[in-house]
PDB file of C-alpha atoms in Angstrom:
ATOM      1  CA  UNK A 107     111.026 109.486  97.938  1.00  0.00           C
ATOM      2  CA  UNK A 108     109.561 110.827 101.198  1.00  0.00           C
ATOM      3  CA  UNK A 109     107.470 108.346 103.206  1.00  0.00           C
ATOM      4  CA  UNK A 110     104.505 110.142 104.765  1.00  0.00           C
ATOM      5  CA  UNK A 111     102.933 109.076 108.051  1.00  0.00           C
ATOM      6  CA  UNK A 112      99.133 109.348 108.004  1.00  0.00           C
ATOM      7  CA  UNK A 113      99.045 110.191 111.704  1.00  0.00           C
ATOM      8  CA  UNK A 114     101.417 113.118 111.186  1.00  0.00           C
ATOM      9  CA  UNK A 115      99.295 114.294 108.260  1.00  0.00           C
ATOM     10  CA  UNK A 116      96.135 114.078 110.364  1.00  0.00           C
ATOM     11  CA  UNK A 117      97.744 116.214 113.076  1.00  0.00           C
ATOM     12  CA  UNK A 118      99.063 118.647 110.457  1.00  0.00           C
ATOM     13  CA  UNK A 119      95.610 119.054 108.860  1.00  0.00           C
ATOM     14  CA  UNK A 120      93.941 119.590 112.226  1.00  0.00           C
ATOM     15  CA  UNK A 121      96.441 122.312 113.171  1.00  0.00           C
ATOM     16  CA  UNK A 122      95.798 123.964 109.796  1.00  0.00           C
ATOM     17  CA  UNK A 123      92.025 123.875 110.349  1.00  0.00           C
ATOM     18  CA  UNK A 124      92.194 125.071 113.956  1.00  0.00           C
ATOM     19  CA  UNK A 125      95.046 127.567 113.386  1.00  0.00           C
ATOM     20  CA  UNK A 126      96.225 126.557 116.822  1.00  0.00           C
ATOM     21  CA  UNK A 127      98.406 123.789 118.263  1.00  0.00           C
ATOM     22  CA  UNK A 128      96.422 123.878 121.502  1.00  0.00           C
ATOM     23  CA  UNK A 129      92.995 123.620 119.855  1.00  0.00           C
ATOM     24  CA  UNK A 130      94.248 120.878 117.534  1.00  0.00           C
ATOM     25  CA  UNK A 131      95.558 118.932 120.523  1.00  0.00           C
ATOM     26  CA  UNK A 132      92.169 119.209 122.237  1.00  0.00           C
ATOM     27  CA  UNK A 133      90.325 118.083 119.107  1.00  0.00           C
ATOM     28  CA  UNK A 134      92.606 115.053 118.692  1.00  0.00           C
ATOM     29  CA  UNK A 135      92.799 114.220 122.426  1.00  0.00           C
ATOM     30  CA  UNK A 136      96.571 114.681 122.406  1.00  0.00           C
ATOM     31  CA  UNK A 137      98.897 116.834 124.475  1.00  0.00           C
ATOM     32  CA  UNK A 138     100.086 120.112 123.014  1.00  0.00           C
ATOM     33  CA  UNK A 139     103.788 119.071 123.171  1.00  0.00           C
ATOM     34  CA  UNK A 140     102.966 115.905 121.202  1.00  0.00           C
ATOM     35  CA  UNK A 141     101.310 117.954 118.464  1.00  0.00           C
ATOM     36  CA  UNK A 142     104.260 120.362 118.329  1.00  0.00           C
ATOM     37  CA  UNK A 143     106.755 117.496 118.118  1.00  0.00           C
ATOM     38  CA  UNK A 144     104.858 115.825 115.272  1.00  0.00           C
ATOM     39  CA  UNK A 145     104.701 119.069 113.266  1.00  0.00           C
ATOM     40  CA  UNK A 146     108.410 119.713 113.838  1.00  0.00           C
ATOM     41  CA  UNK A 147     109.215 116.172 112.695  1.00  0.00           C
ATOM     42  CA  UNK A 148     107.099 116.659 109.566  1.00  0.00           C
ATOM     43  CA  UNK A 149     108.839 119.960 108.781  1.00  0.00           C
ATOM     44  CA  UNK A 150     112.244 118.295 109.154  1.00  0.00           C
ATOM     45  CA  UNK A 151     111.116 115.447 106.926  1.00  0.00           C
ATOM     46  CA  UNK A 152     109.767 117.788 104.237  1.00  0.00           C
ATOM     47  CA  UNK A 153     112.676 120.243 104.701  1.00  0.00           C
ATOM     48  CA  UNK A 154     110.312 123.236 104.581  1.00  0.00           C
ATOM     49  CA  UNK A 155     108.429 125.425 107.029  1.00  0.00           C
ATOM     50  CA  UNK A 156     104.764 124.496 107.024  1.00  0.00           C
ATOM     51  CA  UNK A 157     103.424 127.146 109.395  1.00  0.00           C
ATOM     52  CA  UNK A 158     104.025 130.765 110.233  1.00  0.00           C
ATOM     53  CA  UNK A 159     103.504 131.481 113.906  1.00  0.00           C
ATOM     54  CA  UNK A 160     101.895 134.904 114.414  1.00  0.00           C
ATOM     55  CA  UNK A 161     100.708 135.987 117.857  1.00  0.00           C
ATOM     56  CA  UNK A 162      98.419 133.247 119.203  1.00  0.00           C
ATOM     57  CA  UNK A 163      97.581 131.642 115.855  1.00  0.00           C
ATOM     58  CA  UNK A 164      99.459 129.753 113.158  1.00  0.00           C
ATOM     59  CA  UNK A 165      99.005 130.096 109.408  1.00  0.00           C
ATOM     60  CA  UNK A 166      99.991 127.856 106.522  1.00  0.00           C
ATOM     61  CA  UNK A 167     102.976 128.883 104.455  1.00  0.00           C
ATOM     62  CA  UNK A 168     102.758 128.510 100.686  1.00  0.00           C
ATOM     63  CA  UNK A 169     104.410 125.089 100.980  1.00  0.00           C
ATOM     64  CA  UNK A 170     102.089 124.236 103.849  1.00  0.00           C
ATOM     65  CA  UNK A 171      99.023 125.057 101.750  1.00  0.00           C
ATOM     66  CA  UNK A 172     100.245 122.755  98.971  1.00  0.00           C
ATOM     67  CA  UNK A 173     100.757 119.933 101.470  1.00  0.00           C
ATOM     68  CA  UNK A 174      97.379 120.585 103.110  1.00  0.00           C
ATOM     69  CA  UNK A 175      95.492 120.265  99.817  1.00  0.00           C
ATOM     70  CA  UNK A 176      97.157 116.932  99.054  1.00  0.00           C
ATOM     71  CA  UNK A 177      97.076 115.626 102.635  1.00  0.00           C
ATOM     72  CA  UNK A 178      93.354 116.336 103.093  1.00  0.00           C
ATOM     73  CA  UNK A 179      92.575 114.416  99.901  1.00  0.00           C
ATOM     74  CA  UNK A 180      94.878 111.553 100.944  1.00  0.00           C
ATOM     75  CA  UNK A 181      93.289 111.257 104.396  1.00  0.00           C
ATOM     76  CA  UNK A 182      89.838 111.246 102.839  1.00  0.00           C
ATOM     77  CA  UNK A 183      90.866 108.462 100.447  1.00  0.00           C
ATOM     78  CA  UNK A 184      92.316 106.458 103.337  1.00  0.00           C
ATOM     79  CA  UNK A 185      89.082 106.820 105.312  1.00  0.00           C
ATOM     80  CA  UNK A 186      86.977 105.815 102.310  1.00  0.00           C
ATOM     81  CA  UNK A 187      89.200 102.788 101.685  1.00  0.00           C
ATOM     82  CA  UNK A 188      88.862 101.665 105.302  1.00  0.00           C
ATOM     83  CA  UNK A 189      85.085 102.106 105.253  1.00  0.00           C
ATOM     84  CA  UNK A 190      84.760 100.236 101.954  1.00  0.00           C
ATOM     85  CA  UNK A 191      86.714  97.262 103.304  1.00  0.00           C
ATOM     86  CA  UNK A 192      84.833  97.220 106.611  1.00  0.00           C
ATOM     87  CA  UNK A 193      81.454  97.527 104.913  1.00  0.00           C
ATOM     88  CA  UNK A 194      82.295  94.728 102.471  1.00  0.00           C
ATOM     89  CA  UNK A 195      83.059  92.534 105.463  1.00  0.00           C
ATOM     90  CA  UNK A 196      79.936  93.686 107.301  1.00  0.00           C
ATOM     91  CA  UNK A 197      82.118  94.867 110.197  1.00  0.00           C
ATOM     92  CA  UNK A 198      80.938  98.427 110.655  1.00  0.00           C
ATOM     93  CA  UNK A 199      78.354 100.769 109.253  1.00  0.00           C
ATOM     94  CA  UNK A 200      80.672 103.753 109.559  1.00  0.00           C
ATOM     95  CA  UNK A 201      79.975 107.445 110.007  1.00  0.00           C
ATOM     96  CA  UNK A 202      77.805 109.916 108.140  1.00  0.00           C
ATOM     97  CA  UNK A 203      78.477 113.652 108.337  1.00  0.00           C
ATOM     98  CA  UNK A 204      75.386 115.697 107.501  1.00  0.00           C
ATOM     99  CA  UNK A 205      75.129 119.438 106.988  1.00  0.00           C
ATOM    100  CA  UNK A 206      71.519 120.503 107.541  1.00  0.00           C
ATOM    101  CA  UNK A 207      69.775 123.849 107.280  1.00  0.00           C
ATOM    102  CA  UNK A 208      68.121 125.035 110.475  1.00  0.00           C
ATOM    103  CA  UNK A 209      64.562 124.765 109.128  1.00  0.00           C
ATOM    104  CA  UNK A 210      65.056 121.218 107.857  1.00  0.00           C
ATOM    105  CA  UNK A 211      66.917 120.200 111.014  1.00  0.00           C
ATOM    106  CA  UNK A 212      63.964 121.278 113.131  1.00  0.00           C
ATOM    107  CA  UNK A 213      60.994 120.086 111.078  1.00  0.00           C
ATOM    108  CA  UNK A 214      62.219 117.344 108.707  1.00  0.00           C
ATOM    109  CA  UNK A 215      65.451 115.739 109.933  1.00  0.00           C
ATOM    110  CA  UNK A 216      63.984 114.039 113.049  1.00  0.00           C
ATOM    111  CA  UNK A 217      61.525 112.091 110.894  1.00  0.00           C
ATOM    112  CA  UNK A 218      64.252 111.192 108.384  1.00  0.00           C
ATOM    113  CA  UNK A 219      66.443 109.865 111.202  1.00  0.00           C
ATOM    114  CA  UNK A 220      63.551 107.877 112.660  1.00  0.00           C
ATOM    115  CA  UNK A 221      62.890 106.222 109.303  1.00  0.00           C
ATOM    116  CA  UNK A 222      66.599 105.589 108.791  1.00  0.00           C
ATOM    117  CA  UNK A 223      66.928 103.920 112.196  1.00  0.00           C
ATOM    118  CA  UNK A 224      64.012 101.632 111.436  1.00  0.00           C
ATOM    119  CA  UNK A 225      65.105 100.628 107.954  1.00  0.00           C
ATOM    120  CA  UNK A 226      68.903 100.611 107.877  1.00  0.00           C
ATOM    121  CA  UNK A 227      70.634  97.226 108.000  1.00  0.00           C
ATOM    122  CA  UNK A 228      73.906  96.847 109.839  1.00  0.00           C
ATOM    123  CA  UNK A 229      75.518  94.515 107.314  1.00  0.00           C
ATOM    124  CA  UNK A 230      74.923  92.263 104.303  1.00  0.00           C
ATOM    125  CA  UNK A 231      71.940  89.935 104.732  1.00  0.00           C
ATOM    126  CA  UNK A 232      71.293  91.086 108.299  1.00  0.00           C
ATOM    127  CA  UNK A 233      68.359  92.804 109.932  1.00  0.00           C
ATOM    128  CA  UNK A 234      68.467  95.649 112.407  1.00  0.00           C
ATOM    129  CA  UNK A 235      68.818  93.985 115.802  1.00  0.00           C
ATOM    130  CA  UNK A 236      69.866  97.172 117.560  1.00  0.00           C
ATOM    131  CA  UNK A 237      66.595  98.081 119.240  1.00  0.00           C
ATOM    132  CA  UNK A 238      65.384 100.133 116.279  1.00  0.00           C
ATOM    133  CA  UNK A 239      68.590 102.194 116.081  1.00  0.00           C
ATOM    134  CA  UNK A 240      71.057 101.972 113.222  1.00  0.00           C
ATOM    135  CA  UNK A 241      74.772 101.405 113.942  1.00  0.00           C
ATOM    136  CA  UNK A 242      75.642 104.493 111.895  1.00  0.00           C
ATOM    137  CA  UNK A 243      77.318 107.333 113.770  1.00  0.00           C
ATOM    138  CA  UNK A 244      75.768 110.623 112.645  1.00  0.00           C
ATOM    139  CA  UNK A 245      77.803 113.823 112.830  1.00  0.00           C
ATOM    140  CA  UNK A 246      75.290 116.616 112.197  1.00  0.00           C
ATOM    141  CA  UNK A 247      76.286 120.217 111.521  1.00  0.00           C
ATOM    142  CA  UNK A 248      73.618 122.923 111.479  1.00  0.00           C
ATOM    143  CA  UNK A 249      73.989 126.154 109.556  1.00  0.00           C
ATOM    144  CA  UNK A 250      72.627 128.364 106.832  1.00  0.00           C
ATOM    145  CA  UNK A 251      72.825 127.314 103.187  1.00  0.00           C
ATOM    146  CA  UNK A 252      75.858 129.436 102.351  1.00  0.00           C
ATOM    147  CA  UNK A 253      77.895 128.028 105.247  1.00  0.00           C
ATOM    148  CA  UNK A 254      76.929 124.425 104.511  1.00  0.00           C
ATOM    149  CA  UNK A 255      77.724 124.724 100.800  1.00  0.00           C
ATOM    150  CA  UNK A 256      81.212 125.865 101.802  1.00  0.00           C
ATOM    151  CA  UNK A 257      81.563 122.838 104.103  1.00  0.00           C
ATOM    152  CA  UNK A 258      80.538 120.503 101.275  1.00  0.00           C
ATOM    153  CA  UNK A 259      83.245 121.987  99.066  1.00  0.00           C
ATOM    154  CA  UNK A 260      85.839 121.539 101.830  1.00  0.00           C
ATOM    155  CA  UNK A 261      84.720 117.915 102.391  1.00  0.00           C
ATOM    156  CA  UNK A 262      83.727 118.669 105.982  1.00  0.00           C
ATOM    157  CA  UNK A 263      80.289 117.082 105.485  1.00  0.00           C
ATOM    158  CA  UNK A 264      79.201 114.189 103.245  1.00  0.00           C
ATOM    159  CA  UNK A 265      75.675 115.334 102.397  1.00  0.00           C
ATOM    160  CA  UNK A 266      73.826 118.610 102.707  1.00  0.00           C
ATOM    161  CA  UNK A 267      70.108 119.289 103.129  1.00  0.00           C
ATOM    162  CA  UNK A 268      69.667 122.933 102.231  1.00  0.00           C
ATOM    163  CA  UNK A 269      67.120 125.573 101.411  1.00  0.00           C
ATOM    164  CA  UNK A 270      67.029 127.372  98.089  1.00  0.00           C
ATOM    165  CA  UNK A 271      68.079 129.628  96.512  1.00  0.00           C
ATOM    166  CA  UNK A 272      71.704 128.558  96.619  1.00  0.00           C
ATOM    167  CA  UNK A 273      74.442 129.623  94.245  1.00  0.00           C
ATOM    168  CA  UNK A 274      75.387 126.908  91.758  1.00  0.00           C
ATOM    169  CA  UNK A 275      78.947 125.592  91.855  1.00  0.00           C
ATOM    170  CA  UNK A 276      80.628 123.285  89.309  1.00  0.00           C
ATOM    171  CA  UNK A 277      81.783 120.935  92.085  1.00  0.00           C
ATOM    172  CA  UNK A 278      78.388 120.607  93.779  1.00  0.00           C
ATOM    173  CA  UNK A 279      75.478 118.436  92.708  1.00  0.00           C
ATOM    174  CA  UNK A 280      72.153 120.011  93.724  1.00  0.00           C
ATOM    175  CA  UNK A 281      68.858 118.103  93.567  1.00  0.00           C
ATOM    176  CA  UNK A 282      65.364 119.201  94.708  1.00  0.00           C
ATOM    177  CA  UNK A 283      63.570 116.843  97.076  1.00  0.00           C
ATOM    178  CA  UNK A 284      60.902 118.856  98.897  1.00  0.00           C
ATOM    179  CA  UNK A 285      58.518 121.668  97.991  1.00  0.00           C
ATOM    180  CA  UNK A 286      56.997 123.929 100.613  1.00  0.00           C
ATOM    181  CA  UNK A 287      54.889 127.075 100.633  1.00  0.00           C
ATOM    182  CA  UNK A 288      56.037 130.312 102.228  1.00  0.00           C
ATOM    183  CA  UNK A 289      53.300 132.178 104.065  1.00  0.00           C
ATOM    184  CA  UNK A 290      52.973 135.479 105.861  1.00  0.00           C
ATOM    185  CA  UNK A 291      52.122 135.103 109.555  1.00  0.00           C
ATOM    186  CA  UNK A 292      50.965 137.618 112.155  1.00  0.00           C
ATOM    187  CA  UNK A 293      49.779 137.192 115.724  1.00  0.00           C
ATOM    188  CA  UNK A 294      46.180 136.362 116.581  1.00  0.00           C
ATOM    189  CA  UNK A 295      45.329 139.937 117.667  1.00  0.00           C
ATOM    190  CA  UNK A 296      46.639 141.650 114.550  1.00  0.00           C
ATOM    191  CA  UNK A 297      44.243 144.113 112.813  1.00  0.00           C
ATOM    192  CA  UNK A 298      44.365 141.929 109.692  1.00  0.00           C
ATOM    193  CA  UNK A 299      42.881 139.106 111.759  1.00  0.00           C
ATOM    194  CA  UNK A 300      40.127 141.385 113.064  1.00  0.00           C
ATOM    195  CA  UNK A 301      39.349 142.360 109.474  1.00  0.00           C
ATOM    196  CA  UNK A 302      39.234 138.636 108.576  1.00  0.00           C
ATOM    197  CA  UNK A 303      41.596 139.155 105.684  1.00  0.00           C
ATOM    198  CA  UNK A 304      42.956 136.100 103.886  1.00  0.00           C
ATOM    199  CA  UNK A 305      45.543 137.969 101.827  1.00  0.00           C
ATOM    200  CA  UNK A 306      47.548 141.193 101.769  1.00  0.00           C
ATOM    201  CA  UNK A 307      49.575 143.006  99.117  1.00  0.00           C
ATOM    202  CA  UNK A 308      53.333 143.432  99.133  1.00  0.00           C
ATOM    203  CA  UNK A 309      52.814 147.118  99.849  1.00  0.00           C
ATOM    204  CA  UNK A 310      50.936 146.248 103.045  1.00  0.00           C
ATOM    205  CA  UNK A 311      53.947 144.284 104.267  1.00  0.00           C
ATOM    206  CA  UNK A 312      56.124 147.358 103.814  1.00  0.00           C
ATOM    207  CA  UNK A 313      54.048 149.294 106.346  1.00  0.00           C
ATOM    208  CA  UNK A 314      55.098 147.240 109.366  1.00  0.00           C
ATOM    209  CA  UNK A 315      58.174 145.603 110.930  1.00  0.00           C
ATOM    210  CA  UNK A 316      59.262 142.349 109.282  1.00  0.00           C
ATOM    211  CA  UNK A 317      61.201 139.607 111.044  1.00  0.00           C
ATOM    212  CA  UNK A 318      63.709 137.763 108.835  1.00  0.00           C
ATOM    213  CA  UNK A 319      66.586 135.286 109.082  1.00  0.00           C
ATOM    214  CA  UNK A 320      70.241 136.329 109.065  1.00  0.00           C
ATOM    215  CA  UNK A 321      72.243 137.045 105.907  1.00  0.00           C
ATOM    216  CA  UNK A 322      73.508 133.805 104.380  1.00  0.00           C
ATOM    217  CA  UNK A 323      70.205 132.060 105.064  1.00  0.00           C
ATOM    218  CA  UNK A 324      68.394 130.838 101.941  1.00  0.00           C
ATOM    219  CA  UNK A 325      65.094 132.002 103.464  1.00  0.00           C
ATOM    220  CA  UNK A 326      66.480 135.507 103.980  1.00  0.00           C
ATOM    221  CA  UNK A 327      67.728 135.631 100.379  1.00  0.00           C
ATOM    222  CA  UNK A 328      64.361 134.439  99.064  1.00  0.00           C
ATOM    223  CA  UNK A 329      62.369 137.018 101.051  1.00  0.00           C
ATOM    224  CA  UNK A 330      64.661 139.914 100.144  1.00  0.00           C
ATOM    225  CA  UNK A 331      64.546 139.050  96.430  1.00  0.00           C
ATOM    226  CA  UNK A 332      60.756 138.932  96.524  1.00  0.00           C
ATOM    227  CA  UNK A 333      60.486 142.291  98.289  1.00  0.00           C
ATOM    228  CA  UNK A 334      63.100 143.934  96.052  1.00  0.00           C
ATOM    229  CA  UNK A 335      61.219 142.748  92.955  1.00  0.00           C
ATOM    230  CA  UNK A 336      58.109 144.493  94.296  1.00  0.00           C
ATOM    231  CA  UNK A 337      60.087 147.596  95.341  1.00  0.00           C
ATOM    232  CA  UNK A 338      58.946 147.041  98.921  1.00  0.00           C
ATOM    233  CA  UNK A 339      61.046 148.208 101.851  1.00  0.00           C
ATOM    234  CA  UNK A 340      59.563 147.351 105.271  1.00  0.00           C
ATOM    235  CA  UNK A 341      59.705 150.119 107.852  1.00  0.00           C
ATOM    236  CA  UNK A 342      61.934 147.949 110.047  1.00  0.00           C
ATOM    237  CA  UNK A 343      63.835 144.673 109.744  1.00  0.00           C
ATOM    238  CA  UNK A 344      64.302 142.522 112.826  1.00  0.00           C
ATOM    239  CA  UNK A 345      67.027 139.991 112.000  1.00  0.00           C
ATOM    240  CA  UNK A 346      67.186 136.716 113.931  1.00  0.00           C
ATOM    241  CA  UNK A 347      69.207 133.547 113.361  1.00  0.00           C
ATOM    242  CA  UNK A 348      66.551 131.220 114.754  1.00  0.00           C
ATOM    243  CA  UNK A 349      63.162 130.507 113.186  1.00  0.00           C
ATOM    244  CA  UNK A 350      61.680 129.582 116.559  1.00  0.00           C
ATOM    245  CA  UNK A 351      62.697 133.000 117.900  1.00  0.00           C
ATOM    246  CA  UNK A 352      61.060 134.641 114.884  1.00  0.00           C
ATOM    247  CA  UNK A 353      57.796 132.770 115.469  1.00  0.00           C
ATOM    248  CA  UNK A 354      57.775 133.645 119.163  1.00  0.00           C
ATOM    249  CA  UNK A 355      58.427 137.312 118.352  1.00  0.00           C
ATOM    250  CA  UNK A 356      55.500 137.348 115.925  1.00  0.00           C
ATOM    251  CA  UNK A 357      53.283 135.726 118.567  1.00  0.00           C
ATOM    252  CA  UNK A 358      53.876 138.624 120.974  1.00  0.00           C
ATOM    253  CA  UNK A 359      53.265 141.241 118.291  1.00  0.00           C
ATOM    254  CA  UNK A 360      56.749 142.443 117.317  1.00  0.00           C
ATOM    255  CA  UNK A 361      55.944 142.246 113.612  1.00  0.00           C
ATOM    256  CA  UNK A 362      55.095 139.941 110.725  1.00  0.00           C
ATOM    257  CA  UNK A 363      57.224 137.206 109.165  1.00  0.00           C
ATOM    258  CA  UNK A 364      57.371 135.163 105.979  1.00  0.00           C
ATOM    259  CA  UNK A 365      58.070 131.568 107.008  1.00  0.00           C
ATOM    260  CA  UNK A 366      57.874 128.010 105.624  1.00  0.00           C
ATOM    261  CA  UNK A 367      54.395 126.557 106.102  1.00  0.00           C
ATOM    262  CA  UNK A 368      55.837 123.342 107.526  1.00  0.00           C
ATOM    263  CA  UNK A 369      57.369 125.339 110.400  1.00  0.00           C
ATOM    264  CA  UNK A 370      54.130 126.837 111.765  1.00  0.00           C
ATOM    265  CA  UNK A 371      51.648 123.950 111.677  1.00  0.00           C
ATOM    266  CA  UNK A 372      51.273 123.739 115.469  1.00  0.00           C
ATOM    267  CA  UNK A 373      51.031 127.497 115.975  1.00  0.00           C
ATOM    268  CA  UNK A 374      48.350 127.840 113.292  1.00  0.00           C
ATOM    269  CA  UNK A 375      46.318 124.941 114.673  1.00  0.00           C
ATOM    270  CA  UNK A 376      46.541 126.395 118.195  1.00  0.00           C
ATOM    271  CA  UNK A 377      45.488 129.848 116.986  1.00  0.00           C
ATOM    272  CA  UNK A 378      48.684 131.536 118.188  1.00  0.00           C
ATOM    273  CA  UNK A 379      49.541 132.647 114.652  1.00  0.00           C
ATOM    274  CA  UNK A 380      47.397 133.647 111.687  1.00  0.00           C
ATOM    275  CA  UNK A 381      48.383 132.945 108.072  1.00  0.00           C
ATOM    276  CA  UNK A 382      47.788 135.152 105.042  1.00  0.00           C
ATOM    277  CA  UNK A 383      48.502 134.799 101.350  1.00  0.00           C
ATOM    278  CA  UNK A 384      50.553 137.453  99.562  1.00  0.00           C
ATOM    279  CA  UNK A 385      48.536 138.850  96.665  1.00  0.00           C
ATOM    280  CA  UNK A 386      49.928 138.369  93.187  1.00  0.00           C
ATOM    281  CA  UNK A 387      52.915 136.355  94.364  1.00  0.00           C
ATOM    282  CA  UNK A 388      53.485 132.619  94.073  1.00  0.00           C
ATOM    283  CA  UNK A 389      55.572 132.014  97.147  1.00  0.00           C
ATOM    284  CA  UNK A 390      56.929 128.496  96.863  1.00  0.00           C
ATOM    285  CA  UNK A 391      60.261 127.242  98.089  1.00  0.00           C
ATOM    286  CA  UNK A 392      62.346 124.223  97.186  1.00  0.00           C
ATOM    287  CA  UNK A 393      64.576 122.312  99.572  1.00  0.00           C
ATOM    288  CA  UNK A 394      67.502 120.447  98.048  1.00  0.00           C
ATOM    289  CA  UNK A 395      70.005 117.748  98.871  1.00  0.00           C
ATOM    290  CA  UNK A 396      73.580 118.354  97.821  1.00  0.00           C
ATOM    291  CA  UNK A 397      76.943 116.617  97.734  1.00  0.00           C
ATOM    292  CA  UNK A 398      80.373 117.112  96.210  1.00  0.00           C
ATOM    293  CA  UNK A 399      80.322 115.685  92.695  1.00  0.00           C
ATOM    294  CA  UNK A 400      83.626 113.858  93.265  1.00  0.00           C
ATOM    295  CA  UNK A 401      82.619 112.477  96.670  1.00  0.00           C
ATOM    296  CA  UNK A 402      82.635 108.688  96.952  1.00  0.00           C
ATOM    297  CA  UNK A 403      79.421 107.785  98.758  1.00  0.00           C
ATOM    298  CA  UNK A 404      79.664 105.243 101.593  1.00  0.00           C
ATOM    299  CA  UNK A 405      76.922 102.673 102.077  1.00  0.00           C
ATOM    300  CA  UNK A 406      75.289 104.681 104.922  1.00  0.00           C
ATOM    301  CA  UNK A 407      75.392 107.811 102.753  1.00  0.00           C
ATOM    302  CA  UNK A 408      73.772 105.992  99.837  1.00  0.00           C
ATOM    303  CA  UNK A 409      71.071 104.575 102.117  1.00  0.00           C
ATOM    304  CA  UNK A 410      70.305 107.967 103.644  1.00  0.00           C
ATOM    305  CA  UNK A 411      70.315 109.638 100.231  1.00  0.00           C
ATOM    306  CA  UNK A 412      67.822 107.094  98.927  1.00  0.00           C
ATOM    307  CA  UNK A 413      65.580 107.821 101.906  1.00  0.00           C
ATOM    308  CA  UNK A 414      65.757 111.558 101.199  1.00  0.00           C
ATOM    309  CA  UNK A 415      64.875 111.013  97.534  1.00  0.00           C
ATOM    310  CA  UNK A 416      61.793 109.037  98.488  1.00  0.00           C
ATOM    311  CA  UNK A 417      60.697 111.346 101.258  1.00  0.00           C
ATOM    312  CA  UNK A 418      57.017 112.107 100.703  1.00  0.00           C
ATOM    313  CA  UNK A 419      56.577 114.976 103.147  1.00  0.00           C
ATOM    314  CA  UNK A 420      55.500 117.362 100.366  1.00  0.00           C
ATOM    315  CA  UNK A 421      51.975 115.989  99.910  1.00  0.00           C
ATOM    316  CA  UNK A 422      51.704 115.106 103.595  1.00  0.00           C
ATOM    317  CA  UNK A 423      52.531 118.681 104.601  1.00  0.00           C
ATOM    318  CA  UNK A 424      50.050 120.258 102.191  1.00  0.00           C
ATOM    319  CA  UNK A 425      47.248 117.922 103.233  1.00  0.00           C
ATOM    320  CA  UNK A 426      47.866 118.353 106.946  1.00  0.00           C
ATOM    321  CA  UNK A 427      47.779 122.158 106.647  1.00  0.00           C
ATOM    322  CA  UNK A 428      44.652 122.469 104.514  1.00  0.00           C
ATOM    323  CA  UNK A 429      42.480 123.430 107.479  1.00  0.00           C
ATOM    324  CA  UNK A 430      44.742 126.215 108.727  1.00  0.00           C
ATOM    325  CA  UNK A 431      46.220 127.788 105.590  1.00  0.00           C
ATOM    326  CA  UNK A 432      44.362 130.631 103.848  1.00  0.00           C
ATOM    327  CA  UNK A 433      42.491 129.697 100.677  1.00  0.00           C
TER     328      UNK A 433
END
């Protein structure tokens, strides 16, 4: 029976992910020769080639892919076992890897982290004596919903906070936790503002440039489905990966945009943007939390998940925007 070294497996998995000995060495704070030696030793031990070396990148062989699937699961189990033992002893709070959509990362996550820091306890029967900060190490990855769902499936993040719609997957658990309204915004000098309109039809939107998020974004998918259902094709799409860039572009008159209400509160209150309803369309959007259904939740993950479940921003957002949203 072959005895496997967890350190060798960690190096092997990192090379597989990076497709490069050099990048893997940098990620693991090792020298490139050390990484090469460990992979060679593992190949001798397994008596198979694990990588094909093509040009400047390396690729898993068929045997390498089999080992990677098992090794990644084994390393995850080892990490979970260590965390479970340390948490039971009250030694460490561990690490929490979050995958968060850009909209939620900008307008919701900071408040969630603040509440977590104030409420999380470092160990059994102890209070937070860390100046209001939890001892949990957060590793936060930002991305669109499609990218983050893929990372959840590959066990690269523990929890995901995503926008909908998102394609269902048998290995993902998806749960709604926040409702928000999507609104159409234009700049303060737009003709619709001069006309004091509070709503426009889908056809009106098709007569001007529309700023939208990039493909893969849940917001982009939602907007395109709505427009396709109404057979509306705007005269020009301006695609941007950043909601802040979209808002700024609308402010200077480059077009209109359909955005989450929670993202434009300050701009509406300051009069830099003007909000309109879309006639005949209920434009609501659900944000969800997600995790791999087979993922063993650590104590920090369970605590953060409980905070997300109880997050009451829905009513708070609607109430705080009553004075600036169209009736």
